[in-house]
Amino acid sequence: AQSVAQPEDQVNVAEGNPLTVKCTYSVSGNPYLFWYVQYPNRGLQFLLKYITGDNLVKGSYGFEAEFNKSQTSFHLKKPSALVSDSALYFCAVREDPGGSYIPTFGRGTSLIVHP
Amino acid sequence: EAQVTQNPRYLITVTGKKLTVTCSQNMNHEYMSWYRQDPGLGLRQIYYSMNVEVTDKGDVPEGYKVSRKEKRNFPLILESPSPNQTSLYFCASSLRGTGSYEQYFGPGTRLTVT
């Protein structure tokens, strides 16, 4: 069975500082990992994904994520936060091989970037 | 423009009155799905479809029906809505249903059942 956890309901960071939004996962096989962002009154937008290969994945809007197999983590990062990055962030996992057709989403982390 | 559309965006209804939320995508995606989003619970999948005429239950299918008669459309049907179905609903699609394909989400439908 697959599962994903986002241990922080909310992350606060000052504009210009680096940000990290945490995600840990559990799968029996290999994971496909995703980050999505939800701005107020909008649907989720895909940010980036890890399939295989380089552990550092780069995505949209300057975000990146680091896959750590030993710690079963896939934390989202950005070197310098913007106020416009304030949104709800979701981590999701799918299992490979023979993975579920149903991706599992975390509960979401609210990122607040203060001016 | 590649997109997933949902209608209506907002709906207030009464218990027991059948309703349908439409979903359409213009990307020729095989896989479509419905989620509900509730505070503290994240996104939970209701139903999904791997292709035309192929649908299956997600994690929380009770009280919902779906159909996939055309590739682009995947309506969500609540035959007898109840207040516990008050939620924010999202339709999503992806090229394939397996593996590494990311999903594209619609703008959401906020449903209130009184």
XYZ file of N, CA and C in Angstrom:
687
model
N 0.845 -1.196 0.000
C 0.000 0.000 0.000
C 0.879 1.244 0.000
N 0.402 2.270 -0.624
C 1.158 3.509 -0.719
C 0.566 4.555 0.215
N 1.402 5.411 0.742
C 0.932 6.504 1.577
C 1.908 7.663 1.476
N 1.439 8.836 1.843
C 2.277 10.026 1.824
C 1.894 10.905 3.007
N 2.883 11.567 3.579
C 2.635 12.418 4.731
C 3.277 13.775 4.532
N 2.546 14.813 4.874
C 3.076 16.168 4.914
C 2.969 16.603 6.369
N 4.077 16.587 7.086
C 4.023 16.737 8.544
C 3.659 18.132 9.038
N 3.731 19.123 8.167
C 3.443 20.502 8.583
C 2.167 20.991 7.909
N 1.216 21.474 8.727
C 0.010 22.063 8.144
C 0.314 23.418 7.525
N 1.275 24.120 8.132
C 1.575 25.470 7.674
C 3.078 25.731 7.799
N 3.603 26.436 6.820
C 5.002 26.858 6.839
C 5.027 28.365 6.620
N 5.721 29.064 7.487
C 5.860 30.510 7.373
C 7.315 30.846 7.048
N 7.498 31.733 6.090
C 8.852 32.125 5.710
C 8.828 33.581 5.255
N 9.911 34.273 5.475
C 10.014 35.658 5.022
C 10.433 35.705 3.559
N 9.932 36.701 2.871
C 10.296 36.866 1.456
C 11.806 36.974 1.319
N 12.349 36.275 0.334
C 13.781 36.299 0.099
C 14.531 35.175 0.796
N 13.909 34.563 1.789
C 14.542 33.440 2.485
C 14.260 32.132 1.754
N 15.105 31.132 1.968
C 14.824 29.823 1.369
C 13.627 29.162 2.048
N 12.907 28.342 1.284
C 11.760 27.632 1.845
C 11.886 26.134 1.603
N 11.313 25.378 2.523
C 11.225 23.925 2.394
C 9.842 23.485 2.829
N 9.200 22.676 2.018
C 7.938 22.046 2.365
C 8.179 20.544 2.349
N 7.891 19.890 3.461
C 8.311 18.503 3.649
C 7.271 17.489 3.178
N 7.781 16.365 2.691
C 6.934 15.260 2.257
C 7.684 13.957 2.482
N 7.051 13.006 3.112
C 7.608 11.658 3.224
C 6.599 10.671 2.660
N 7.093 9.539 2.202
C 6.219 8.592 1.518
C 6.515 7.171 1.985
N 5.601 6.290 1.629
C 5.794 4.861 1.886
C 5.201 4.081 0.722
N 6.014 3.245 0.097
C 5.562 2.367 -0.982
C 6.268 1.030 -0.858
N 5.724 0.020 -1.501
C 6.371 -1.294 -1.488
C 7.431 -1.379 -2.574
N 7.150 -0.753 -3.713
C 8.086 -0.785 -4.829
C 8.801 0.538 -4.961
N 8.929 1.008 -6.178
C 9.557 2.304 -6.431
C 8.488 3.396 -6.528
N 8.804 4.580 -6.081
C 7.787 5.642 -6.102
C 7.871 6.544 -7.324
N 6.713 6.966 -7.777
C 6.608 8.150 -8.620
C 6.072 9.240 -7.701
N 6.772 10.361 -7.623
C 6.423 11.413 -6.669
C 6.126 12.711 -7.397
N 5.139 13.431 -6.902
C 4.671 14.642 -7.553
C 4.466 15.749 -6.513
N 4.660 16.980 -6.956
C 4.233 18.154 -6.196
C 3.273 18.966 -7.055
N 2.182 19.398 -6.380
C 1.199 20.266 -7.005
C 1.012 21.498 -6.120
N 0.594 22.605 -6.732
C 0.315 23.830 -5.998
C -1.123 24.257 -6.286
N -1.779 24.748 -5.242
C -3.150 25.240 -5.390
C -3.218 26.674 -4.898
N -3.453 27.607 -5.810
C -3.670 28.996 -5.437
C -5.133 29.177 -5.059
N -5.453 30.209 -4.278
C -6.833 30.422 -3.824
C -7.831 30.408 -4.974
N -8.905 29.650 -4.772
C -10.008 29.568 -5.741
C -9.566 29.021 -7.099
N -8.530 28.200 -7.107
C -8.059 27.593 -8.347
C -7.898 26.086 -8.152
N -7.800 25.383 -9.267
C -7.476 23.961 -9.208
C -6.001 23.753 -8.964
N -5.626 22.502 -8.789
C -4.219 22.183 -8.562
C -3.445 22.295 -9.865
N -2.203 22.764 -9.733
C -1.312 22.845 -10.887
C -0.083 21.996 -10.619
N 0.344 21.264 -11.621
C 1.526 20.425 -11.514
C 2.772 21.290 -11.412
N 3.667 20.958 -10.453
C 4.932 21.677 -10.290
C 6.120 20.880 -10.805
N 6.232 19.638 -10.334
C 7.372 18.805 -10.726
C 7.112 17.365 -10.311
N 7.963 16.475 -10.826
C 7.812 15.057 -10.495
C 9.170 14.378 -10.498
N 9.246 13.306 -9.723
C 10.402 12.416 -9.739
C 9.946 11.064 -10.289
N 10.690 10.602 -11.300
C 10.404 9.281 -11.852
C 11.585 8.360 -11.566
N 12.736 8.764 -12.041
C 13.957 8.010 -11.825
C 15.116 8.919 -12.192
N 16.331 8.510 -11.850
C 17.486 9.284 -12.277
C 17.944 10.269 -11.235
N 18.241 11.484 -11.666
C 18.804 12.516 -10.802
C 17.889 12.779 -9.607
N 18.489 12.784 -8.426
C 17.685 12.963 -7.217
C 17.163 14.379 -7.048
N 17.776 15.342 -7.712
C 17.325 16.727 -7.638
C 16.497 17.022 -8.886
N 15.244 17.351 -8.669
C 14.319 17.599 -9.768
C 13.969 19.081 -9.792
N 14.053 19.674 -10.963
C 13.696 21.082 -11.093
C 12.330 21.211 -11.757
N 11.554 22.193 -11.283
C 10.212 22.357 -11.821
C 9.879 23.797 -12.144
N 8.582 24.080 -12.124
C 8.098 25.405 -12.493
C 8.355 26.429 -11.386
N 8.379 27.705 -11.776
C 8.436 28.852 -10.862
C 9.660 28.824 -9.942
N 10.734 28.165 -10.355
C 11.957 28.139 -9.566
C 11.982 27.102 -8.454
N 10.960 26.263 -8.380
C 10.921 25.221 -7.356
C 11.775 24.022 -7.770
N 12.265 23.320 -6.772
C 12.969 22.074 -6.979
C 12.641 21.147 -5.824
N 12.906 19.870 -6.014
C 12.643 18.894 -4.957
C 13.748 17.865 -4.961
N 14.064 17.394 -3.771
C 15.138 16.415 -3.623
C 14.581 15.082 -3.179
N 14.821 14.067 -3.991
C 14.408 12.702 -3.664
C 15.488 12.056 -2.810
N 15.086 11.529 -1.650
C 16.020 10.861 -0.751
C 15.443 9.493 -0.432
N 16.015 8.466 -1.067
C 15.445 7.121 -0.926
C 15.623 6.575 0.491
N 16.762 6.845 1.099
C 17.030 6.289 2.422
C 16.110 6.896 3.481
N 15.751 8.161 3.291
C 14.849 8.814 4.235
C 13.414 8.822 3.737
N 13.175 8.210 2.608
C 11.835 8.169 1.960
C 11.186 9.551 1.989
N 11.934 10.529 1.491
C 11.424 11.897 1.503
C 11.529 12.522 0.122
N 10.723 13.538 -0.076
C 10.701 14.266 -1.339
C 10.328 15.708 -1.003
N 11.232 16.426 -0.384
C 10.958 17.778 0.099
C 11.019 18.795 -1.038
N 10.095 19.722 -1.023
C 10.032 20.794 -2.010
C 10.838 21.984 -1.496
N 11.627 22.604 -2.386
C 12.496 23.692 -1.955
C 12.490 24.819 -2.979
N 12.856 25.996 -2.469
C 13.071 27.144 -3.343
C 14.096 28.032 -2.669
N 15.117 28.476 -3.379
C 16.203 29.233 -2.743
C 15.759 30.582 -2.174
N 14.793 31.236 -2.819
C 14.389 32.567 -2.397
C 12.875 32.707 -2.579
N 12.154 32.779 -1.467
C 10.684 32.773 -1.528
C 10.140 34.135 -1.969
N 9.018 34.069 -2.674
C 8.287 35.261 -3.080
C 6.922 35.270 -2.391
N 6.389 36.466 -2.164
C 5.045 36.557 -1.579
C 4.042 35.800 -2.448
N 4.244 35.841 -3.748
C 3.329 35.173 -4.674
C 3.413 33.649 -4.603
N 4.383 33.112 -3.875
C 4.462 31.656 -3.676
C 3.473 31.180 -2.614
N 2.867 32.096 -1.898
C 1.890 31.730 -0.872
C 0.740 30.967 -1.504
N 0.551 29.735 -1.035
C -0.447 28.843 -1.639
C -0.480 27.560 -0.821
N -1.317 26.634 -1.268
C -1.421 25.311 -0.655
C -0.658 24.325 -1.529
N 0.223 23.534 -0.930
C 1.073 22.615 -1.680
C 0.755 21.175 -1.304
N 0.618 20.352 -2.335
C 0.287 18.944 -2.144
C 1.384 18.061 -2.722
N 1.765 17.072 -1.951
C 2.647 16.005 -2.408
C 1.778 14.800 -2.756
N 2.168 14.047 -3.776
C 1.405 12.862 -4.169
C 2.365 11.749 -4.565
N 1.915 10.516 -4.406
C 2.763 9.359 -4.726
C 1.958 8.314 -5.498
N 2.658 7.659 -6.403
C 2.130 6.491 -7.098
C 3.211 5.436 -7.050
N 2.833 4.195 -6.969
C 3.790 3.113 -6.801
C 4.116 2.451 -8.134
N 5.356 2.077 -8.312
C 5.811 1.360 -9.498
C 6.669 0.191 -9.047
N 6.585 -0.990 -9.615
C 5.738 -1.354 -10.737
C 4.343 -1.772 -10.311
N 3.498 -1.929 -11.310
C 2.147 -2.383 -11.030
C 1.396 -1.460 -10.101
N 1.716 -0.202 -10.186
C 1.213 0.731 -9.203
C -0.274 0.985 -9.280
N -0.781 1.524 -8.234
C -2.194 1.846 -8.147
C -2.558 2.893 -9.188
N -3.756 2.750 -9.727
C -4.275 3.771 -10.612
C -4.747 4.986 -9.830
N -4.752 4.844 -8.525
C -5.227 5.907 -7.654
C -4.026 6.525 -6.964
N -3.617 7.731 -7.370
C -2.523 8.376 -6.638
C -2.985 8.778 -5.243
N -2.064 8.760 -4.309
C -2.363 9.168 -2.947
C -1.789 10.556 -2.714
N -2.646 11.448 -2.247
C -2.236 12.824 -1.974
C -2.056 13.029 -0.482
N -1.112 13.885 -0.126
C -0.994 14.335 1.240
C -2.114 15.306 1.584
N -2.140 15.715 2.853
C -3.215 16.600 3.301
C -2.986 18.049 2.895
N -1.804 18.345 2.421
C -1.510 19.702 1.987
C -0.802 20.513 3.065
N 0.069 21.409 2.610
C 0.789 22.329 3.487
C 0.547 23.746 2.989
N 0.069 24.588 3.873
C -0.154 25.987 3.518
C 1.147 26.763 3.686
N 1.641 27.307 2.603
C 2.860 28.115 2.643
C 2.473 29.584 2.693
N 2.974 30.283 3.686
C 2.723 31.721 3.814
C 4.064 32.430 3.761
N 4.217 33.287 2.778
C 5.448 34.062 2.626
C 5.137 35.498 3.029
N 5.841 35.968 4.042
C 5.611 37.304 4.586
C 6.508 38.322 3.907
N 5.953 39.511 3.590
C 6.771 40.552 2.935
C 7.905 41.021 3.842
N -6.316 26.335 -26.108
C -5.627 26.191 -24.823
C -6.013 24.851 -24.198
N -4.981 24.099 -23.773
C -5.226 22.818 -23.114
C -5.855 23.068 -21.748
N -6.987 22.408 -21.489
C -7.622 22.678 -20.205
C -8.649 21.611 -19.851
N -8.969 21.612 -18.555
C -10.070 20.821 -18.021
C -11.119 21.802 -17.520
N -12.333 21.644 -17.979
C -13.400 22.557 -17.560
C -14.433 21.801 -16.744
N -15.015 22.498 -15.798
C -16.065 21.943 -14.944
C -17.214 22.931 -14.884
N -18.417 22.380 -14.802
C -19.590 23.213 -14.603
C -20.635 22.476 -13.783
N -21.315 23.207 -12.879
C -21.079 24.613 -12.556
C -19.883 24.790 -11.623
N -19.483 26.005 -11.398
C -18.404 26.287 -10.460
C -18.922 26.341 -9.030
N -20.139 26.767 -8.868
C -20.752 26.838 -7.545
C -22.169 26.285 -7.653
N -22.564 25.523 -6.628
C -23.897 24.930 -6.643
C -24.387 24.765 -5.219
N -25.580 25.290 -4.967
C -26.264 25.090 -3.694
C -27.535 24.319 -3.998
N -27.731 23.210 -3.306
C -28.888 22.385 -3.577
C -29.448 21.844 -2.263
N -30.542 21.119 -2.365
C -31.181 20.537 -1.183
C -31.010 19.025 -1.173
N -31.117 18.461 -0.005
C -30.976 17.017 0.157
C -31.934 16.269 -0.760
N -31.384 15.286 -1.483
C -32.213 14.416 -2.301
C -32.450 14.859 -3.724
N -32.052 16.059 -4.087
C -32.293 16.537 -5.441
C -31.124 16.180 -6.348
N -31.359 15.306 -7.294
C -30.304 14.799 -8.163
C -29.572 15.928 -8.881
N -28.261 15.786 -8.990
C -27.492 16.791 -9.711
C -26.343 16.129 -10.469
N -25.877 16.842 -11.470
C -24.746 16.392 -12.283
C -23.739 17.520 -12.405
N -22.480 17.198 -12.184
C -21.393 18.132 -12.414
C -20.639 17.653 -13.655
N -20.523 18.514 -14.632
C -19.879 18.097 -15.877
C -18.377 18.364 -15.830
N -17.632 17.569 -16.566
C -16.197 17.717 -16.702
C -15.819 17.397 -18.140
N -14.988 18.240 -18.716
C -14.557 18.019 -20.086
C -13.096 18.413 -20.224
N -12.345 17.619 -21.012
C -10.942 17.945 -21.288
C -10.701 17.910 -22.794
N -9.791 18.767 -23.238
C -9.524 18.890 -24.681
C -8.121 18.419 -25.049
N -7.554 17.544 -24.240
C -6.175 17.098 -24.452
C -6.087 15.652 -24.935
N -7.220 15.037 -25.229
C -7.258 13.644 -25.680
C -6.661 12.685 -24.646
N -6.852 13.021 -23.372
C -6.325 12.186 -22.312
C -7.176 10.939 -22.132
N -6.493 9.836 -21.830
C -7.216 8.587 -21.586
C -7.812 8.542 -20.188
N -7.057 9.042 -19.214
C -7.400 8.881 -17.808
C -8.093 10.133 -17.286
N -9.230 9.922 -16.614
C -9.914 11.025 -15.961
C -10.349 10.582 -14.578
N -10.470 11.552 -13.679
C -10.811 11.193 -12.307
C -11.534 12.342 -11.625
N -12.213 12.004 -10.542
C -12.899 12.973 -9.695
C -12.353 12.865 -8.278
N -12.128 14.052 -7.678
C -11.661 14.144 -6.304
C -12.611 15.054 -5.515
N -12.614 14.833 -4.228
C -13.199 15.816 -3.349
C -12.123 16.296 -2.375
N -12.203 17.584 -2.052
C -11.218 18.197 -1.164
C -11.940 18.719 0.063
N -11.531 18.226 1.214
C -12.123 18.634 2.478
C -11.025 19.078 3.429
N -11.284 20.111 4.230
C -10.252 20.625 5.136
C -9.680 19.525 6.028
N -8.368 19.477 6.107
C -7.699 18.500 6.955
C -7.600 17.102 6.373
N -8.267 16.881 5.253
C -8.266 15.537 4.646
C -7.562 15.510 3.296
N -7.219 16.646 2.775
C -6.544 16.677 1.477
C -7.475 16.286 0.354
N -6.934 15.662 -0.673
C -7.719 15.210 -1.818
C -7.960 13.717 -1.719
N -9.189 13.343 -1.939
C -9.535 11.924 -1.952
C -10.242 11.614 -3.257
N -9.813 10.511 -3.885
C -10.361 10.188 -5.192
C -11.696 9.474 -5.059
N -12.670 9.892 -5.874
C -14.014 9.341 -5.818
C -14.160 8.196 -6.834
N -13.916 8.502 -8.085
C -13.959 7.548 -9.184
C -12.877 7.926 -10.182
N -12.489 6.932 -10.987
C -11.593 7.225 -12.085
C -12.012 6.411 -13.304
N -11.460 6.813 -14.455
C -11.750 6.125 -15.705
C -10.466 5.993 -16.496
N -10.153 4.768 -16.883
C -8.934 4.532 -17.655
C -9.133 4.817 -19.151
N -10.391 4.756 -19.587
C -10.700 5.052 -20.989
C -12.212 5.013 -21.159
N -12.670 5.196 -22.371
C -14.110 5.191 -22.647
C -14.719 3.878 -22.166
N -15.836 3.994 -21.453
C -16.597 2.854 -20.947
C -15.849 2.044 -19.886
N -14.758 2.574 -19.349
C -14.005 1.891 -18.297
C -13.917 2.809 -17.092
N -14.667 2.462 -16.033
C -14.639 3.270 -14.818
C -14.432 2.364 -13.610
N -13.929 2.949 -12.535
C -13.703 2.161 -11.327
C -13.736 3.072 -10.117
N -13.969 2.442 -8.955
C -14.094 3.192 -7.719
C -12.747 3.671 -7.213
N -12.778 4.857 -6.634
C -11.620 5.364 -5.931
C -11.730 5.057 -4.455
N -11.257 5.966 -3.638
C -11.243 5.734 -2.192
C -12.583 6.019 -1.516
N -13.375 6.940 -2.084
C -14.629 7.354 -1.447
C -15.770 7.406 -2.451
N -16.197 6.275 -3.022
C -17.196 6.283 -4.083
C -18.657 6.333 -3.629
N -18.919 6.108 -2.340
C -20.307 5.976 -1.886
C -21.094 7.264 -2.127
N -22.256 7.106 -2.752
C -23.131 8.236 -3.001
C -22.887 8.926 -4.330
N -21.961 8.417 -5.125
C -21.609 9.033 -6.408
C -21.722 8.014 -7.536
N -21.975 8.522 -8.728
C -21.923 7.718 -9.951
C -21.175 8.505 -11.015
N -20.592 7.781 -11.960
C -19.927 8.426 -13.087
C -20.243 7.648 -14.360
N -19.942 8.272 -15.483
C -20.037 7.574 -16.762
C -18.967 8.133 -17.686
N -18.535 7.320 -18.645
C -17.537 7.791 -19.616
C -17.945 7.264 -20.991
N -18.857 7.984 -21.600
C -19.352 7.593 -22.919
C -18.495 8.176 -24.045
N -17.843 9.280 -23.760
C -16.945 9.904 -24.723
C -15.605 10.132 -24.023
N -14.560 10.181 -24.807
C -13.232 10.330 -24.216
C -13.084 11.654 -23.482
N -13.679 12.718 -23.983
C -13.445 14.038 -23.421
C -14.302 14.351 -22.192
N -15.382 13.604 -21.959
C -16.317 13.966 -20.891
C -16.388 12.915 -19.791
N -16.529 13.399 -18.561
C -16.573 12.482 -17.417
C -17.457 13.115 -16.331
N -18.762 13.056 -16.481
C -19.651 13.692 -15.518
C -19.732 12.952 -14.192
N -19.935 13.706 -13.138
C -20.123 13.179 -11.793
C -21.589 13.372 -11.414
N -22.227 12.290 -10.990
C -23.657 12.308 -10.699
C -23.883 12.012 -9.221
N -24.678 12.870 -8.587
C -25.118 12.634 -7.223
C -26.623 12.415 -7.300
N -27.044 11.184 -7.174
C -28.460 10.868 -7.390
C -29.336 11.338 -6.237
N -28.816 11.303 -5.026
C -29.568 11.768 -3.864
C -28.583 12.434 -2.904
N -28.221 13.677 -3.193
C -27.183 14.336 -2.392
C -27.574 14.463 -0.922
N -26.561 14.376 -0.078
C -26.757 14.555 1.355
C -25.774 15.607 1.856
N -26.042 16.199 3.027
C -25.163 17.264 3.529
C -23.701 16.853 3.658
N -23.406 15.576 3.899
C -21.997 15.166 4.028
C -21.273 15.132 2.676
N -21.989 15.438 1.612
C -21.345 15.581 0.304
C -21.032 17.038 -0.021
N -21.300 17.919 0.930
C -20.856 19.307 0.796
C -19.334 19.309 0.767
N -18.772 19.824 -0.305
C -17.328 19.731 -0.484
C -16.911 20.527 -1.713
N -15.603 20.546 -1.938
C -15.029 21.132 -3.149
C -14.598 19.974 -4.038
N -15.106 19.942 -5.259
C -14.868 18.821 -6.162
C -13.970 19.244 -7.315
N -13.022 18.350 -7.637
C -12.125 18.582 -8.760
C -12.155 17.415 -9.726
N -12.196 17.751 -10.992
C -12.004 16.785 -12.051
C -10.556 16.902 -12.518
N -9.965 15.790 -12.922
C -8.582 15.809 -13.395
C -8.422 14.827 -14.536
N -7.408 15.065 -15.356
C -7.121 14.129 -16.443
C -5.615 13.992 -16.603
N -5.208 12.868 -17.180
C -3.807 12.675 -17.536
C -3.735 11.789 -18.771
N -2.589 11.836 -19.411
C -2.443 11.128 -20.681
C -2.732 9.634 -20.518
N -2.147 9.069 -19.475
C -2.380 7.658 -19.167
C -2.716 7.541 -17.686
N -3.232 6.371 -17.297
C -3.615 6.184 -15.899
C -2.531 5.588 -15.035
N -1.467 5.141 -15.641
C -0.441 4.468 -14.860
C 0.822 5.302 -14.804
N 1.656 4.963 -13.840
C 3.013 5.459 -13.821
C 3.193 6.926 -13.611
N 4.024 7.510 -14.443
C 4.615 8.799 -14.146
C 3.862 9.997 -14.712
N 2.668 9.811 -15.175
C 1.961 10.907 -15.827
C 1.302 11.824 -14.805
N 1.592 13.120 -14.915
C 0.981 14.074 -14.002
C -0.458 14.358 -14.425
N -1.225 14.880 -13.505
C -2.628 15.170 -13.771
C -2.839 16.667 -13.990
N -3.858 16.957 -14.789
C -4.290 18.322 -15.040
C -5.657 18.475 -14.402
N -5.793 19.519 -13.591
C -7.005 19.685 -12.806
C -7.898 20.783 -13.352
N -9.206 20.586 -13.179
C -10.164 21.630 -13.466
C -10.177 22.665 -12.351
N -10.975 23.729 -12.509
C -10.973 24.829 -11.548
C -11.742 24.536 -10.265
N -12.509 23.459 -10.244
C -13.229 23.099 -9.027
C -14.698 23.475 -9.060
N -15.498 22.712 -8.335
C -16.926 22.981 -8.154
C -17.217 22.938 -6.657
N -17.675 24.058 -6.147
C -18.001 24.106 -4.717
C -19.469 23.777 -4.558
N -19.733 22.629 -3.913
C -21.095 22.140 -3.733
C -21.518 22.268 -2.278
N -22.699 22.836 -2.071
C -23.301 22.906 -0.747
C -24.651 22.205 -0.799
N -24.827 21.230 0.095
C -26.094 20.491 0.172
C -26.749 20.818 1.509
N -27.941 21.397 1.461
C -28.608 21.805 2.706
C -29.751 20.847 3.070
